[in-house]
Amino acid sequence: MSIVKRGNLKNSWYLPAILSGLGITFKNMILNLFGKRKMLTLNYPEEKYEYSPRFKGSHVLTVKKDGSIRCTACMLCATNCPADCITIIASEHDDPSVEKYPIAYEIDTLRCVYCGFCEEACPVDAIRMGPEWQMPGINGANFVHDIRQLAKRPNLKGGVVSVLDEEERHKAGI
Amino acid sequence: MSPLLEKWKDYFQKPDRITRRVFVAAKGCCAIEVENLIASTYDIQRLGIDFVQDPRSASLMIVSGWIDDSFADEIIENYAYLEQDKKVVAVGICSVAANIFYTEKKIRLADLVPVASYIPGCPPRPEAMIQAILNLDVPAKKTKKMTYLSEVMKSNG
Ligand code: SF4
Ligand code: SF4
Ligand code: SF4
């Protein structure tokens, strides 16, 4: 390996580079002092970052118009999940037009990678990736989310109603 | 209190947030999100939390990434060096639950050192990490012990 020495006068002087670097620092400092609203820093606990609608956050189980769970317990999401973190127990429904419904639906958030494969696999738009980021917890906190938390947590304000209509779905044969 | 001190009272008050010095043992893709904490967008130094190079001057360790044998030794050694009131935060499911896939070798962080806070996600958002560090000082609420389906199904085969 050889060392290349460039005898250029411009390269041997480091002061102009330092001054231009300090210039950027002072420019940003003065801009931040007088234009506080344009500052890049997010004051996190007071301000919240606005995520785009396609952000993949905590799961949401959507509900029908009458408030019951839309999921038909077809197990496609549990099969597609790479982390193997969805547990479903299916049961027959009293209503003959509804084939099956889950009596228990659990997602282990300590194994989930928030990939969105469950959302893609679902044929009836029953599970979605929600807008909130995943919540940290102390040791021993509740990390396995059940139906009550997935469908009716306080953040959702009574549940997300899917736009897919039940009668249209039966006509299309899904 | 003298009137002069009264005027400058705010400057002598204790900060309402506890100062923490953090040692970062971050590996894998989560390390990029952890580094985000001291960058300009989520500037963690305004909360009185700072990253240091030496575990001897830190009281909190952030661990992320896939844990193999050499990294496990490093974690145990650095945990012994931490100051009093040692706390460890596990970031990302690689360190929380070994890996998403069932592989031959599984080392979870909880097998090596006591973990104070878990942050799920792959990778978690920087806000979640800030929230976890701030929540460390809040006394824990007692939660009801629940029985989970997955545990019941595993024990039944
Ligand atoms: S987001 Fe991915 S890892 Fe999480 S439950 Fe859905 S399929 Fe499984
Ligand atoms: S794929 Fe959709 S309908 Fe099927 S079990 Fe999963 S959430 Fe329910
Ligand atoms: S938890 Fe996910 S993002 Fe973090 S190190 Fe592991 S694979 Fe990478």
XYZ file of C-alpha atoms and ligand atoms in Angstrom, chain A residues 59 77 80-86 107 111-119 129, ligand 1:
28
model
C -53.057 -4.941 15.584
C -53.377 -15.452 9.497
C -49.111 -17.205 7.338
C -47.476 -15.717 10.426
C -43.682 -16.237 10.244
C -43.268 -15.767 14.001
C -46.021 -18.253 14.882
C -47.488 -15.886 17.460
C -51.245 -16.014 16.761
C -51.329 -12.275 19.685
C -42.733 -12.583 19.240
C -44.550 -10.508 16.611
C -42.340 -8.692 14.077
C -45.097 -6.362 12.787
C -44.608 -7.602 9.228
C -48.264 -7.277 8.220
C -48.532 -10.778 6.709
C -51.610 -11.497 8.835
C -53.313 -8.405 7.420
C -52.218 -3.045 11.475
S -47.591 -8.856 11.962
Fe -46.456 -10.648 11.159
S -45.515 -11.568 13.000
Fe -47.113 -10.156 13.750
S -48.935 -11.442 14.000
Fe -49.050 -10.567 11.926
S -48.077 -12.119 10.593
Fe -47.485 -12.618 12.725
